[in-house]
């Protein structure tokens, strides 16, 4: 049984982290159901366990939080849907690699409901879209922009943190970091791609595609 929680407005990051940790401990003890928590944060940067100081270009622009999740620097802010996944990975086979693959598949299936083809790339975290409307890369391949980020942590085989999908954030806010340590590709959103998608539209799609991708 997975509880779906949607929080309106902007949720303080430290409050969200404390709430997640409490829920994860309860799931591990068997006293709470698994949960997917959908929310938005005020503008902030988070540093994962692999974050490099040089990738924080504008340290005074927004608050910077130690996320204690995998990955590097990530931006969160209004217009971006954050999905915190508090799921029992132990019950799902204790295969962390497969769990991350399933999260990627969930994002890709969700984007597909809006006719957006999301793709993953070896050596690059997150989900990407090709941009044929932009100049080719130096290697002659189509330009690619990141539309979703991913980073999790496990405690007693229960996951927390999760993923974020750009609906209509201020894309200039990503300029203060090297997102996920990758400097030779851009960042996009559903609205930037020309799609009039709302946060509610995305939430519905996330819920519809969850069962088929997150067994």
CSV table of C-alpha atoms in Angstrom, one decimal:
chain,number,residue,atom,x,y,z
A,1,UNK,CA,0.0,0.0,0.0
A,2,UNK,CA,1.5,3.3,-1.1
A,3,UNK,CA,0.2,6.6,0.3
A,4,UNK,CA,0.2,9.5,-2.1
A,5,UNK,CA,0.8,12.9,-0.4
A,6,UNK,CA,0.6,16.2,-2.3
A,7,UNK,CA,1.6,19.4,-0.5
A,8,UNK,CA,0.5,22.7,-1.9
A,9,UNK,CA,2.7,25.8,-1.8
A,10,UNK,CA,6.4,25.7,-1.1
A,11,UNK,CA,7.9,23.3,1.5
A,12,UNK,CA,11.0,24.2,3.5
A,13,UNK,CA,13.8,21.8,2.7
A,14,UNK,CA,14.9,21.1,6.2
A,15,UNK,CA,11.3,20.4,7.3
A,16,UNK,CA,10.9,18.0,4.3
A,17,UNK,CA,14.1,16.2,5.2
A,18,UNK,CA,13.1,15.7,8.8
A,19,UNK,CA,9.6,14.5,7.8
A,20,UNK,CA,11.1,12.0,5.3
A,21,UNK,CA,13.4,10.6,7.9
A,22,UNK,CA,10.6,10.1,10.4
A,23,UNK,CA,8.5,8.4,7.8
A,24,UNK,CA,11.3,6.2,6.6
A,25,UNK,CA,12.0,5.0,10.1
A,26,UNK,CA,8.3,4.2,10.6
A,27,UNK,CA,8.2,2.2,7.3
A,28,UNK,CA,11.3,0.3,8.3
A,29,UNK,CA,9.6,-0.6,11.6
A,30,UNK,CA,6.5,-1.7,9.8
A,31,UNK,CA,4.3,1.0,11.5
A,32,UNK,CA,3.6,3.1,8.4
A,33,UNK,CA,2.8,2.5,4.7
A,34,UNK,CA,5.2,3.4,1.9
A,35,UNK,CA,4.7,6.9,0.5
A,36,UNK,CA,5.2,9.1,-2.5
A,37,UNK,CA,5.4,12.8,-1.5
A,38,UNK,CA,4.8,15.4,-4.2
A,39,UNK,CA,5.8,18.9,-3.4
A,40,UNK,CA,7.7,22.1,-4.5
A,41,UNK,CA,10.6,23.8,-2.7
A,42,UNK,CA,11.6,27.5,-2.6
A,43,UNK,CA,14.7,28.2,-4.7
A,44,UNK,CA,17.7,26.3,-3.3
A,45,UNK,CA,20.7,24.1,-4.2
A,46,UNK,CA,21.3,20.7,-2.7
A,47,UNK,CA,24.7,18.9,-2.6
A,48,UNK,CA,24.8,15.2,-2.9
A,49,UNK,CA,27.6,13.0,-1.6
A,50,UNK,CA,29.6,13.4,-4.8
A,51,UNK,CA,29.3,17.2,-5.1
A,52,UNK,CA,32.4,19.0,-6.1
A,53,UNK,CA,32.9,22.5,-4.5
A,54,UNK,CA,33.9,23.9,-7.9
A,55,UNK,CA,30.5,23.0,-9.3
A,56,UNK,CA,28.8,25.5,-7.0
A,57,UNK,CA,29.2,28.6,-9.2
A,58,UNK,CA,27.1,31.0,-7.2
A,59,UNK,CA,27.2,30.0,-3.5
A,60,UNK,CA,25.4,33.1,-2.3
A,61,UNK,CA,22.5,33.0,-4.8
A,62,UNK,CA,20.3,30.6,-2.9
A,63,UNK,CA,20.5,28.5,0.3
A,64,UNK,CA,22.7,25.4,-0.1
A,65,UNK,CA,21.7,22.3,1.7
A,66,UNK,CA,23.6,19.0,2.3
A,67,UNK,CA,21.2,16.5,0.9
A,68,UNK,CA,23.0,13.3,2.1
A,69,UNK,CA,21.8,11.6,-1.0
A,70,UNK,CA,23.7,10.2,-4.0
A,71,UNK,CA,24.7,12.6,-6.8
A,72,UNK,CA,26.1,16.0,-7.1
A,73,UNK,CA,24.6,19.5,-7.1
A,74,UNK,CA,20.9,19.9,-7.9
A,75,UNK,CA,18.5,22.9,-8.0
A,76,UNK,CA,15.0,22.8,-6.6
A,77,UNK,CA,12.5,25.6,-6.9
A,78,UNK,CA,9.0,26.6,-7.8
A,79,UNK,CA,7.7,25.1,-11.0
A,80,UNK,CA,9.6,21.9,-10.4
A,81,UNK,CA,7.8,18.8,-9.1
A,82,UNK,CA,9.8,17.0,-6.5
A,83,UNK,CA,8.7,13.4,-5.8
A,84,UNK,CA,10.2,12.0,-2.6
A,85,UNK,CA,10.0,8.2,-2.8
A,86,UNK,CA,9.8,6.4,0.5
A,87,UNK,CA,9.6,2.8,-0.6
A,88,UNK,CA,10.6,-0.6,0.8
A,89,UNK,CA,13.5,-1.6,-1.5
A,90,UNK,CA,14.0,-4.7,0.7
A,91,UNK,CA,10.6,-6.0,-0.3
A,92,UNK,CA,11.4,-5.2,-3.9
A,93,UNK,CA,14.3,-7.6,-4.0
A,94,UNK,CA,17.2,-5.5,-2.5
A,95,UNK,CA,18.5,-4.7,-6.0
A,96,UNK,CA,19.5,-1.0,-5.8
A,97,UNK,CA,20.5,-0.9,-9.5
A,98,UNK,CA,17.2,-2.2,-10.6
A,99,UNK,CA,15.3,0.2,-8.3
A,100,UNK,CA,17.1,3.2,-9.8
A,101,UNK,CA,16.4,1.8,-13.3
A,102,UNK,CA,12.7,1.5,-12.3
A,103,UNK,CA,12.7,5.1,-11.2
A,104,UNK,CA,14.1,6.1,-14.5
A,105,UNK,CA,11.5,4.1,-16.3
A,106,UNK,CA,8.8,5.8,-14.2
A,107,UNK,CA,10.0,9.2,-15.3
A,108,UNK,CA,10.2,8.2,-18.9
A,109,UNK,CA,6.7,6.7,-18.9
A,110,UNK,CA,5.4,9.8,-17.3
A,111,UNK,CA,7.0,12.1,-19.9
A,112,UNK,CA,5.7,9.8,-22.7
A,113,UNK,CA,2.1,10.7,-21.6
A,114,UNK,CA,2.9,14.2,-22.9
A,115,UNK,CA,4.6,12.8,-26.1
A,116,UNK,CA,8.0,13.7,-24.7
A,117,UNK,CA,10.7,11.1,-25.4
A,118,UNK,CA,12.9,10.9,-22.3
A,119,UNK,CA,16.2,8.9,-22.5
A,120,UNK,CA,19.0,7.9,-20.1
A,121,UNK,CA,22.6,8.1,-21.0
A,122,UNK,CA,25.6,6.1,-19.7
A,123,UNK,CA,27.7,8.2,-17.4
A,124,UNK,CA,24.9,10.9,-17.0
A,125,UNK,CA,22.4,10.8,-14.1
A,126,UNK,CA,18.8,11.7,-14.8
A,127,UNK,CA,16.6,11.8,-17.9
A,128,UNK,CA,17.4,13.7,-21.1
A,129,UNK,CA,15.5,14.9,-24.2
A,130,UNK,CA,17.0,15.6,-27.6
A,131,UNK,CA,16.7,19.1,-28.9
A,132,UNK,CA,16.7,19.1,-32.7
A,133,UNK,CA,15.7,22.8,-32.5
A,134,UNK,CA,19.2,23.6,-31.2
A,135,UNK,CA,22.6,23.6,-32.9
A,136,UNK,CA,24.3,20.2,-33.1
A,137,UNK,CA,26.9,19.3,-30.5
A,138,UNK,CA,30.6,19.4,-31.5
A,139,UNK,CA,30.5,15.7,-32.1
A,140,UNK,CA,27.7,16.2,-34.6
A,141,UNK,CA,25.1,14.6,-32.4
A,142,UNK,CA,21.8,16.4,-31.6
A,143,UNK,CA,21.8,18.7,-28.6
A,144,UNK,CA,20.4,17.2,-25.4
A,145,UNK,CA,18.9,18.9,-22.3
A,146,UNK,CA,18.1,17.5,-18.9
A,147,UNK,CA,14.5,17.5,-17.9
A,148,UNK,CA,14.6,15.3,-14.7
A,149,UNK,CA,17.1,14.6,-11.9
A,150,UNK,CA,17.4,11.6,-9.7
A,151,UNK,CA,19.1,10.8,-6.4
A,152,UNK,CA,18.2,8.5,-3.6
A,153,UNK,CA,19.4,7.3,-0.2
A,154,UNK,CA,18.6,4.0,1.6
A,155,UNK,CA,18.1,3.5,5.3
A,156,UNK,CA,17.3,-0.1,6.5
A,157,UNK,CA,16.4,-0.8,2.8
A,158,UNK,CA,13.9,2.0,2.7
A,159,UNK,CA,14.5,4.7,0.1
A,160,UNK,CA,14.1,8.4,0.5
A,161,UNK,CA,14.9,11.5,-1.5
A,162,UNK,CA,13.9,10.7,-5.1
A,163,UNK,CA,13.4,12.6,-8.3
A,164,UNK,CA,12.5,16.0,-9.7
A,165,UNK,CA,10.8,16.8,-13.1
A,166,UNK,CA,10.9,20.3,-14.5
A,167,UNK,CA,7.4,21.5,-15.3
A,168,UNK,CA,8.0,25.3,-15.5
A,169,UNK,CA,10.8,26.4,-13.2
A,170,UNK,CA,12.9,29.5,-13.9
A,171,UNK,CA,15.7,27.8,-15.9
A,172,UNK,CA,18.1,30.6,-15.2
A,173,UNK,CA,18.3,29.4,-11.6
A,174,UNK,CA,20.3,26.4,-12.8
A,175,UNK,CA,23.1,28.8,-13.8
A,176,UNK,CA,24.4,28.9,-10.2
A,177,UNK,CA,25.6,25.3,-10.3
A,178,UNK,CA,26.9,22.7,-12.7
A,179,UNK,CA,23.8,20.5,-12.6
A,180,UNK,CA,24.9,17.0,-11.6
A,181,UNK,CA,28.4,17.9,-12.6
A,182,UNK,CA,27.6,18.1,-16.3
A,183,UNK,CA,28.6,21.3,-18.0
A,184,UNK,CA,28.3,20.5,-21.7
A,185,UNK,CA,24.5,20.0,-21.8
A,186,UNK,CA,21.6,22.3,-21.0
A,187,UNK,CA,18.4,22.1,-18.8
A,188,UNK,CA,14.8,22.2,-20.1
A,189,UNK,CA,11.3,21.8,-18.8
A,190,UNK,CA,7.9,20.7,-20.2
A,191,UNK,CA,6.8,24.3,-20.8
A,192,UNK,CA,10.2,25.2,-22.3
A,193,UNK,CA,9.5,22.4,-24.8
A,194,UNK,CA,6.3,24.2,-25.8
A,195,UNK,CA,3.9,22.0,-23.8
A,196,UNK,CA,1.2,23.7,-21.6
A,197,UNK,CA,1.5,21.1,-18.8
A,198,UNK,CA,0.4,22.0,-15.3
A,199,UNK,CA,1.7,20.6,-12.0
A,200,UNK,CA,-1.7,18.8,-11.6
A,201,UNK,CA,-1.3,17.3,-15.1
A,202,UNK,CA,2.1,15.9,-14.1
A,203,UNK,CA,0.8,14.6,-10.8
A,204,UNK,CA,-2.0,12.6,-12.6
A,205,UNK,CA,0.5,11.2,-15.0
A,206,UNK,CA,2.9,10.2,-12.3
A,207,UNK,CA,0.2,8.3,-10.5
A,208,UNK,CA,-1.1,6.6,-13.6
A,209,UNK,CA,2.3,5.3,-14.7
A,210,UNK,CA,3.6,4.3,-11.2
A,211,UNK,CA,2.1,0.8,-11.0
A,212,UNK,CA,3.4,-0.3,-14.4
A,213,UNK,CA,7.0,0.8,-13.7
A,214,UNK,CA,7.6,0.5,-9.9
A,215,UNK,CA,6.6,-3.1,-9.0
